[in-house]
PDB file of C-alpha atoms in Angstrom:
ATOM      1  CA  UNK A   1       0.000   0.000   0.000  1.00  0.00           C
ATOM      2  CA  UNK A   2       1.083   3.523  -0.982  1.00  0.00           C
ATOM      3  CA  UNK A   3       2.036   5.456   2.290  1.00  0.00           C
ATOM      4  CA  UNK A   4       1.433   9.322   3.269  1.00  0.00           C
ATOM      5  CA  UNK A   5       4.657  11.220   4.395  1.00  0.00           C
ATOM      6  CA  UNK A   6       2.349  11.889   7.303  1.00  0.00           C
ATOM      7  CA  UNK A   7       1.337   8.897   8.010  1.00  0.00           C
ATOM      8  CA  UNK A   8       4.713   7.396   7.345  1.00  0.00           C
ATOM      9  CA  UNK A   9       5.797  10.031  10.155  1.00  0.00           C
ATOM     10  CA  UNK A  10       3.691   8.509  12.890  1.00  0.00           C
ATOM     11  CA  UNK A  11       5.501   4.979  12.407  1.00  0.00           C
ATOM     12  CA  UNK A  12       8.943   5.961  11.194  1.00  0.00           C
ATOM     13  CA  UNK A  13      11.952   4.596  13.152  1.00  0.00           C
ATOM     14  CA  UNK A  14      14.411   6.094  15.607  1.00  0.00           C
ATOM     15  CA  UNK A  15      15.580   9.081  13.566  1.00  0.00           C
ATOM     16  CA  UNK A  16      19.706   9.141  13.047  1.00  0.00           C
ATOM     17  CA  UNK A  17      19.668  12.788  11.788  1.00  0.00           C
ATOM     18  CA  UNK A  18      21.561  13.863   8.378  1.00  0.00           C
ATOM     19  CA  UNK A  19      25.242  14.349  10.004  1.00  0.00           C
ATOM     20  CA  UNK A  20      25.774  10.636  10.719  1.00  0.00           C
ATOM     21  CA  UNK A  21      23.603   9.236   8.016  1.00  0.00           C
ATOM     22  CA  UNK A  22      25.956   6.708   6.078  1.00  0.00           C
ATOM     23  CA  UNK A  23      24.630   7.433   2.781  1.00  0.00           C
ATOM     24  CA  UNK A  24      25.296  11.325   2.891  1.00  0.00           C
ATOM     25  CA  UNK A  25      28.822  11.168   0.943  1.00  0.00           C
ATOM     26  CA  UNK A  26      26.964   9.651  -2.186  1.00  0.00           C
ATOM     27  CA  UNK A  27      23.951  11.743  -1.877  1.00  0.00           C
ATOM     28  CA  UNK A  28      22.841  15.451  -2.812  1.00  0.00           C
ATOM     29  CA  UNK A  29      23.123  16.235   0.508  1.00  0.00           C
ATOM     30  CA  UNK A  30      27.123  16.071   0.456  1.00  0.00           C
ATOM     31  CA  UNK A  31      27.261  19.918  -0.692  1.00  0.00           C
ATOM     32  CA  UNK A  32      25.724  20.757   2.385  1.00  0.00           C
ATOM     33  CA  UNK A  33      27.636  22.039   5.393  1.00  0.00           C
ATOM     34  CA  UNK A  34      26.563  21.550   8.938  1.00  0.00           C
ATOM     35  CA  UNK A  35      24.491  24.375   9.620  1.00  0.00           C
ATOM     36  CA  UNK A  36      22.358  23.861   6.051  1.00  0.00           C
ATOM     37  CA  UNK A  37      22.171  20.028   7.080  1.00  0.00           C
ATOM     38  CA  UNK A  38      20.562  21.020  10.318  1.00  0.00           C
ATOM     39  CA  UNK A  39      18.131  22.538   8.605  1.00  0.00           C
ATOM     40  CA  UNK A  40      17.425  19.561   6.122  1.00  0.00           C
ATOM     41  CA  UNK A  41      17.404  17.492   9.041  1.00  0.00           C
ATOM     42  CA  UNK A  42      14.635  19.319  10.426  1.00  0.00           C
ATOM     43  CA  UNK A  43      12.612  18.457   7.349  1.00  0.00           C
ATOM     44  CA  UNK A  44      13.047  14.762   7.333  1.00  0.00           C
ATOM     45  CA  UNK A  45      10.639  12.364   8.281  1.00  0.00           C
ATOM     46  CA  UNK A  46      12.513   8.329   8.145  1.00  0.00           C
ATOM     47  CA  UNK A  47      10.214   5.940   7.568  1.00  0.00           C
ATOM     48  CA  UNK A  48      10.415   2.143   5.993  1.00  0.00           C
ATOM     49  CA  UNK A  49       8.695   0.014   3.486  1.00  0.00           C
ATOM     50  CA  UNK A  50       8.122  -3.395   3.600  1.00  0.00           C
ATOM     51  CA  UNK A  51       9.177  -5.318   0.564  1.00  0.00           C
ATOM     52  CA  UNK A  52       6.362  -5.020  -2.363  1.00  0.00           C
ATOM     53  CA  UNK A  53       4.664  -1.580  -0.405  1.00  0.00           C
ATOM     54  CA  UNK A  54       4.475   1.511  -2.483  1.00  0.00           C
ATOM     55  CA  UNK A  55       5.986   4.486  -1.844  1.00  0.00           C
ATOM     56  CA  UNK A  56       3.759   5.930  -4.206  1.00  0.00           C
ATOM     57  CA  UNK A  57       1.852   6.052  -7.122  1.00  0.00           C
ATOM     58  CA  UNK A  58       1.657   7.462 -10.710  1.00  0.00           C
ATOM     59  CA  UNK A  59      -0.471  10.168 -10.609  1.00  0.00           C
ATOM     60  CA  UNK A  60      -1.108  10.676  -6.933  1.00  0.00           C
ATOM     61  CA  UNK A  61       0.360  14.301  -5.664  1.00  0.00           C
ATOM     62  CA  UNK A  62       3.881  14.994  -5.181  1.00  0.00           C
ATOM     63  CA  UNK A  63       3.809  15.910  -2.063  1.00  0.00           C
ATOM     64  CA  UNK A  64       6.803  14.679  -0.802  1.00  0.00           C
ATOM     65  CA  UNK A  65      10.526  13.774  -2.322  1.00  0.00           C
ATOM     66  CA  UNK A  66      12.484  10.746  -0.551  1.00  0.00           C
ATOM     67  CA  UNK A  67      16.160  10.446  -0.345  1.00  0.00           C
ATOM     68  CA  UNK A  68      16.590   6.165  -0.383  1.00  0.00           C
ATOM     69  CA  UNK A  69      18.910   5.957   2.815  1.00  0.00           C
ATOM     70  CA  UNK A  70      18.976   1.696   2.363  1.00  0.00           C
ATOM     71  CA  UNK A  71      17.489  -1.057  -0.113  1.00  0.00           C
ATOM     72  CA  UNK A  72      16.147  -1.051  -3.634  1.00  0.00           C
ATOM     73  CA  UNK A  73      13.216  -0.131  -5.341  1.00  0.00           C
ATOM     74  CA  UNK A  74      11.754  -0.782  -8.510  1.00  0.00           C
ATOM     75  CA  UNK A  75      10.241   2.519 -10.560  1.00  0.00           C
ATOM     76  CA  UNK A  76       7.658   1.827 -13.500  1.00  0.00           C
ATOM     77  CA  UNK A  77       4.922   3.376 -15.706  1.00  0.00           C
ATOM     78  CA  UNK A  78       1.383   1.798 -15.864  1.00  0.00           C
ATOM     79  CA  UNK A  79       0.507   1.296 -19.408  1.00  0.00           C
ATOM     80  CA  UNK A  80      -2.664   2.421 -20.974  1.00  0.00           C
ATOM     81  CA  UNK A  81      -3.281  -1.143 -21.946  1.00  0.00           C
ATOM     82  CA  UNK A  82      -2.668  -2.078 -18.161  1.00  0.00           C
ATOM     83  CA  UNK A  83       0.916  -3.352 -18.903  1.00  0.00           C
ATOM     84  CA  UNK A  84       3.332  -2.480 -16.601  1.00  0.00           C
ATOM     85  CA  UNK A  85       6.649  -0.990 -17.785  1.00  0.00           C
ATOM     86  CA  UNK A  86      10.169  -0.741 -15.347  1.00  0.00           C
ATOM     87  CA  UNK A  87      11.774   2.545 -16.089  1.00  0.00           C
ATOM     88  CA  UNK A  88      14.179   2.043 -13.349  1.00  0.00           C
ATOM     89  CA  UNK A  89      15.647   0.992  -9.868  1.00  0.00           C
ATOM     90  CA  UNK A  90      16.855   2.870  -7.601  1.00  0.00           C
ATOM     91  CA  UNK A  91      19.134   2.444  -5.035  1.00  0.00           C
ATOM     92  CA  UNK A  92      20.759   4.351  -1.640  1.00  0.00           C
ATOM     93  CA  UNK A  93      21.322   7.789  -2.513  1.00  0.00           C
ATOM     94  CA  UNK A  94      19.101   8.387  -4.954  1.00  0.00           C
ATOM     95  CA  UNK A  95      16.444  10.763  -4.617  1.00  0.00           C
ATOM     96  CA  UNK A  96      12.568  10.046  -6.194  1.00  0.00           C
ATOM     97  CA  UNK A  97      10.454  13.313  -6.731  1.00  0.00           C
ATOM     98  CA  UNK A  98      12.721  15.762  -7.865  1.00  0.00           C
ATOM     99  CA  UNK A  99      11.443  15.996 -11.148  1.00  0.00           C
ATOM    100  CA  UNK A 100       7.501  15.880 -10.589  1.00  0.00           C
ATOM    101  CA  UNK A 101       5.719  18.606 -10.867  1.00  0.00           C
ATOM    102  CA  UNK A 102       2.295  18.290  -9.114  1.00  0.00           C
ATOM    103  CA  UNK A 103       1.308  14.544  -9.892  1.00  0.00           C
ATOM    104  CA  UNK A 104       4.076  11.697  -9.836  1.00  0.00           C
ATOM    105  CA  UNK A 105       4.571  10.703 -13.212  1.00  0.00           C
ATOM    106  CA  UNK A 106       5.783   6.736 -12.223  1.00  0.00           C
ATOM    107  CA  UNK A 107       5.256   4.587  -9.629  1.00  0.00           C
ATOM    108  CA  UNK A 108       7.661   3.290  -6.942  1.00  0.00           C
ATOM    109  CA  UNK A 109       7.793   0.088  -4.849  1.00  0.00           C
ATOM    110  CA  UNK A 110      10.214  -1.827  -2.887  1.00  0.00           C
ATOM    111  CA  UNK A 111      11.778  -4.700  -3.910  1.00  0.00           C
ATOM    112  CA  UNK A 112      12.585  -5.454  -0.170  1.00  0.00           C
ATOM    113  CA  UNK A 113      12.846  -3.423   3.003  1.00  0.00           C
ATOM    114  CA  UNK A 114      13.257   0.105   2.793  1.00  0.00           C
ATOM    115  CA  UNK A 115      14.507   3.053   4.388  1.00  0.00           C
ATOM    116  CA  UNK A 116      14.182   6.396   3.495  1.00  0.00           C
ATOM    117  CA  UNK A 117      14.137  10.056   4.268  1.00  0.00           C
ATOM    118  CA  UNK A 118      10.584  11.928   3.027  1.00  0.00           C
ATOM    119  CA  UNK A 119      10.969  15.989   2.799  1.00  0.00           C
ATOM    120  CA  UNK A 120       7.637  18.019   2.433  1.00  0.00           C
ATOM    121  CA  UNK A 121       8.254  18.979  -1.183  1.00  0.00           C
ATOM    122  CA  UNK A 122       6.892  22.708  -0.768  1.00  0.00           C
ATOM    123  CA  UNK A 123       9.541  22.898   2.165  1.00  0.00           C
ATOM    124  CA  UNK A 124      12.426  21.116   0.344  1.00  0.00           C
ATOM    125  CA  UNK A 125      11.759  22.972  -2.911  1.00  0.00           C
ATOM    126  CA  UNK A 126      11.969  26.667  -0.086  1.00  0.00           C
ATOM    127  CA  UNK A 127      15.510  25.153   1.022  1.00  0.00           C
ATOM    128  CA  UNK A 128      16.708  24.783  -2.786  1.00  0.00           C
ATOM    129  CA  UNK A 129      15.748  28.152  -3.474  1.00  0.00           C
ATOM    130  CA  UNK A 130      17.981  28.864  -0.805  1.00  0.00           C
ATOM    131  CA  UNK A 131      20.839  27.428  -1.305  1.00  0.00           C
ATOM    132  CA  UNK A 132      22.170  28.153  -4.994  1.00  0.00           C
ATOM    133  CA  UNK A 133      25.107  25.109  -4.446  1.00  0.00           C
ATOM    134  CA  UNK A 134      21.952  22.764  -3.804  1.00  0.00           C
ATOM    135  CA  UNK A 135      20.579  23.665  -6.812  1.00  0.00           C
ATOM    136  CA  UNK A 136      23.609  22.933  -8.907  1.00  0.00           C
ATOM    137  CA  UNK A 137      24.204  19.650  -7.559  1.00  0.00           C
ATOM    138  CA  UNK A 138      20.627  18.929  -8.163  1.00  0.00           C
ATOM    139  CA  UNK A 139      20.755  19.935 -11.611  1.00  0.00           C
ATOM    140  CA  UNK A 140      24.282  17.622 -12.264  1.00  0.00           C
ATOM    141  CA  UNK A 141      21.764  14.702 -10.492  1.00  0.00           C
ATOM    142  CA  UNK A 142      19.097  15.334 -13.054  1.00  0.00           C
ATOM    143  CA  UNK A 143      21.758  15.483 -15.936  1.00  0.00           C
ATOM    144  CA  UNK A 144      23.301  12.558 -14.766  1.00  0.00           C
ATOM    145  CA  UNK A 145      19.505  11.031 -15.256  1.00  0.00           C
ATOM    146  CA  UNK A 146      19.014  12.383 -18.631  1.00  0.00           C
ATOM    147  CA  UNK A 147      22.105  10.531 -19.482  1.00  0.00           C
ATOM    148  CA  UNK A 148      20.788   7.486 -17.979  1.00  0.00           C
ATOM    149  CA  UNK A 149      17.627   7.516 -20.145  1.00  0.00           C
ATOM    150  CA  UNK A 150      19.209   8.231 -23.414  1.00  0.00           C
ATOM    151  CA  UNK A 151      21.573   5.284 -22.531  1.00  0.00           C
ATOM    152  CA  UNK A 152      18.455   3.070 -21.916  1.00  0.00           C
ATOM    153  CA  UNK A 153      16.811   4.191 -25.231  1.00  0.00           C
ATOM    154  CA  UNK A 154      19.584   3.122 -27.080  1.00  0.00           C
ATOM    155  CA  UNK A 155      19.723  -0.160 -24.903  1.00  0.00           C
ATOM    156  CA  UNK A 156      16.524  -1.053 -26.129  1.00  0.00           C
ATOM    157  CA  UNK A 157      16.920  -0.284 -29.768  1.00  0.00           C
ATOM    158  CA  UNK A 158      20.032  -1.340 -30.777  1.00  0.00           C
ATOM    159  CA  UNK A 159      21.363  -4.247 -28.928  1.00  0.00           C
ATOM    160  CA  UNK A 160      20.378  -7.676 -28.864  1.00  0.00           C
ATOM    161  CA  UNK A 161      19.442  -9.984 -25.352  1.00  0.00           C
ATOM    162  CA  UNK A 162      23.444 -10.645 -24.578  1.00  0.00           C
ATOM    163  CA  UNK A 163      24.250  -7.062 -25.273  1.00  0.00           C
ATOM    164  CA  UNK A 164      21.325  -6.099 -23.035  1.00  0.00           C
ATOM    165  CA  UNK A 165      21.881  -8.242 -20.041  1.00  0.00           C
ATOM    166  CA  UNK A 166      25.772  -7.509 -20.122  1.00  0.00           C
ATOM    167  CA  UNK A 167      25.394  -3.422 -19.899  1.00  0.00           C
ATOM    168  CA  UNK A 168      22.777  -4.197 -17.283  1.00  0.00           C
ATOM    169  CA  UNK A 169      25.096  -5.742 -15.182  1.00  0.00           C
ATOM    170  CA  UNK A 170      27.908  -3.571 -15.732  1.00  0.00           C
ATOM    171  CA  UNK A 171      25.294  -0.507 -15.002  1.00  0.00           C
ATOM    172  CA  UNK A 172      24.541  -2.175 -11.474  1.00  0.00           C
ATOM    173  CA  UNK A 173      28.453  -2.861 -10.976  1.00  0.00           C
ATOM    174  CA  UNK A 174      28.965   1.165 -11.234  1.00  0.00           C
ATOM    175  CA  UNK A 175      26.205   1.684  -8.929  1.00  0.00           C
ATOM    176  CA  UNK A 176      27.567  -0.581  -6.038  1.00  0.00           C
ATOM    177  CA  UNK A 177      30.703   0.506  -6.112  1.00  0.00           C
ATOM    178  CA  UNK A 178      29.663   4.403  -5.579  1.00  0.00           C
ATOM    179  CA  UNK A 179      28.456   3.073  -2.483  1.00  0.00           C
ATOM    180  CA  UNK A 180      31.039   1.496  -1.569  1.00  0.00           C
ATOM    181  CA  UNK A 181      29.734  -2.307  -2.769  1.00  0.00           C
ATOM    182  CA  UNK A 182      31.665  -5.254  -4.452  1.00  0.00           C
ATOM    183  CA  UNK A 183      32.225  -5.009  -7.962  1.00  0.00           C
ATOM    184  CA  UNK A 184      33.557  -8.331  -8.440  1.00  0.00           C
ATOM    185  CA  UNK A 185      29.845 -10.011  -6.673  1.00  0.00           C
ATOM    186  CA  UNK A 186      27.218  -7.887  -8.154  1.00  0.00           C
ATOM    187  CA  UNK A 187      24.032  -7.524  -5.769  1.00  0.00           C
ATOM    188  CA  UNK A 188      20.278  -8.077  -8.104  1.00  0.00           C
ATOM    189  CA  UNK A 189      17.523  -7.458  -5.758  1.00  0.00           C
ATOM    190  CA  UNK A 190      15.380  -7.349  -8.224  1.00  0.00           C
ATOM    191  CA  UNK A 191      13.885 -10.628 -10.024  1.00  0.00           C
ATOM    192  CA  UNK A 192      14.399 -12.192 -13.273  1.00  0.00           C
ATOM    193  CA  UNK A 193      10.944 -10.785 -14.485  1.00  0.00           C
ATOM    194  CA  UNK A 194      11.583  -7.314 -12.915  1.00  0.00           C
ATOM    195  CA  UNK A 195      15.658  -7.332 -15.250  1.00  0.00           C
ATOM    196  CA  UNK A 196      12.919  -8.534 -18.647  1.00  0.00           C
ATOM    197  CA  UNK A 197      10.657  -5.707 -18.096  1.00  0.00           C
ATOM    198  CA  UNK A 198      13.497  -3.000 -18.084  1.00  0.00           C
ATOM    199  CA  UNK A 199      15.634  -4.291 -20.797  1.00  0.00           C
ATOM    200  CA  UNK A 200      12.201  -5.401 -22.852  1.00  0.00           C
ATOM    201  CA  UNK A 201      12.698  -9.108 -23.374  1.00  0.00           C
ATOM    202  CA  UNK A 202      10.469 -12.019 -21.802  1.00  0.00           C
ATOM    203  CA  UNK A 203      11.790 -13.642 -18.755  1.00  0.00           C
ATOM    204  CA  UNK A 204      12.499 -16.636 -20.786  1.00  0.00           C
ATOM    205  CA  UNK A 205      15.063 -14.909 -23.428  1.00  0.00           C
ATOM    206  CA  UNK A 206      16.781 -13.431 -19.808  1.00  0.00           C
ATOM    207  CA  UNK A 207      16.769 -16.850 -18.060  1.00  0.00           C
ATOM    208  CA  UNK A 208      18.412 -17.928 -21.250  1.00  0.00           C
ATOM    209  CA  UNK A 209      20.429 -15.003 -21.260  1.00  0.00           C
ATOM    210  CA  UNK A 210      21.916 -15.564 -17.513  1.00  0.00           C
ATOM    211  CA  UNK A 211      22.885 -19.375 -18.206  1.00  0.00           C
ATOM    212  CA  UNK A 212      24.543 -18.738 -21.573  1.00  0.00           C
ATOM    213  CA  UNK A 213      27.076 -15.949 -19.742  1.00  0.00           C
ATOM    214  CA  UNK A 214      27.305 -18.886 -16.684  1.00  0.00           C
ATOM    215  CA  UNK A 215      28.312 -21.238 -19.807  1.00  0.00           C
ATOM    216  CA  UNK A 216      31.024 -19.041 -21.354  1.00  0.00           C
ATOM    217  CA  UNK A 217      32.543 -18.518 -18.060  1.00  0.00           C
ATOM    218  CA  UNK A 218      31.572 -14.813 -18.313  1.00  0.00           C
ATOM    219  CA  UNK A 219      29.506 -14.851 -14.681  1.00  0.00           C
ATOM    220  CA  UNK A 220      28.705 -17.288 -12.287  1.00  0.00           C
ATOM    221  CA  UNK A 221      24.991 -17.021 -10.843  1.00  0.00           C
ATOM    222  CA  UNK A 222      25.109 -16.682  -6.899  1.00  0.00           C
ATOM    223  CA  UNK A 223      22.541 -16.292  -4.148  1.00  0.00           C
ATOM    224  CA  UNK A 224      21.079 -12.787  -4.886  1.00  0.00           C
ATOM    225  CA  UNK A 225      23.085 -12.191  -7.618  1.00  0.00           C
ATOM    226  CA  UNK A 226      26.266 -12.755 -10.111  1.00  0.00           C
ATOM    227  CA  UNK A 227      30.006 -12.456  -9.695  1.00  0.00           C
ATOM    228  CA  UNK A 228      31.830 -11.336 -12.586  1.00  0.00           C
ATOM    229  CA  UNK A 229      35.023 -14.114 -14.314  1.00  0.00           C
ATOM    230  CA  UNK A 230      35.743 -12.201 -17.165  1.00  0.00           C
ATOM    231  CA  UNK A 231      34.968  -8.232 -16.715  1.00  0.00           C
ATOM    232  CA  UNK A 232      37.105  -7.857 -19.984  1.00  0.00           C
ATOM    233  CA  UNK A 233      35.088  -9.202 -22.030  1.00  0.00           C
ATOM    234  CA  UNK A 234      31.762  -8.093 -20.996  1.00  0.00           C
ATOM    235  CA  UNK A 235      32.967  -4.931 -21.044  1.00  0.00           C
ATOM    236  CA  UNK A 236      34.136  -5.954 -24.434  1.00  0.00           C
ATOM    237  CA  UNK A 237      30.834  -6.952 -25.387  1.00  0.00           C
ATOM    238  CA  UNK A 238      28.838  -3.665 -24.130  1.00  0.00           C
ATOM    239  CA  UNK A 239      31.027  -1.531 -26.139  1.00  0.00           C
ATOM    240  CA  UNK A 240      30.136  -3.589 -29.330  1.00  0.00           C
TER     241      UNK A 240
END
């Protein structure tokens, strides 16, 4: 179920505050120094999410944006044909929101537990006006996401289901090891069908997929994810 940043208030856990929150270095937040964090800490509410609740909903109003202080969720577009469509995942440090306007144009669940930090957007948005070093980090995030989306675009029109899988997993390689993760063992939260619906293939062609790289000694499939044998040539391979 889709959760209030009200509601998630009056249940939120212990709160940490913003100068000893672990995921600050990788975050927006870094730019800020400690008398500006003070004052974002003031607008936090924590809360959690159970795996498969909503954080919210395409088309319900923005009303809050959440900084993703653990675990992974899984963004995606309802369809007008009902078909769902994954447009992303996002991870610790990433922030949902920043781009809506008054309606959320996606919707956003986790994949397992939780945590974030929910800011009143009208009160978030004030600080940003604020703070003019804010601003430009925020607009470096959202370049950094247009670049992301033309990358996917060309993902999903050019390459075949090898090609697709292997920049996948060298996509979620980069994004551990900004936080600080293995890149040799290569955490997937997400499912098989969840990896299909994002790089537009049927679970079958990525099942397929997964156990010809295992074959060709280019991964090896381990609980909750793969570890990487031959990084050269995948890397190889995405560049084709």
């Amino acid at each position: 179920m889709d959760c209030s940043i009200l509601a998630c208030a009056q249940q939120r856990p212990p709160k940490a505050g913003c100068q000893t929150c672990g995921i600050r270095p990788m975050s927006i937040c870094a730019c800020l120094a400690s008398d500006e964090l003070a004052l974002l800490d003031a607008l936090a509410h924590p809360v959690t999410f159970g795996a498969k609740e909503t954080l919210f909903v395409q088309g319900q109003p923005a009303e809050a944006v959440y900084n993703l202080t653990g675990g992974a969720v899984r963004l995606y577009k309802l369809l007008p044909d009902g078909r769902r469509q994954i447009v992303g995942f996002a991870l610790p440090g990433d922030f949902l929101g920043l781009a809506m306007r008054d309606a959320f144009g996606f919707s956003a669940d986790a994949i397992e537990t939780v945590t974030a930090c929910a800011f009143p957007r009208s009160a978030y948005s004030a600080l940003v006006d604020a703070k003019p070093h804010l601003l430009r980090r925020l607009h470096d995030y959202a370049t950094h996401e247009l670049t992301l989306a033309q990358e996917q675009m060309l993902l999903l029109g050019r390459r075949n289901a090898e090609e697709r899988l292997v920049c996948f997993l060298l996509t979620m390689r980069e994004r551990w090891a900004r936080l600080g993760r293995s890149t040799t063992t290569i955490e997937l939260p997400m499912s098989r069908q969840d990896i299909a619906d994002f790089l537009g293939l049927t679970i079958e062609t990525v099942s397929r997929t997964f156990s010809k790289l295992a074959r060709n000694r280019k991964i090896l499939i381990v609980p909750d994810g793969v570890r990487l044998l031959d990084l050269e040539g995948m890397t190889s391979l995405a560049a084709a």
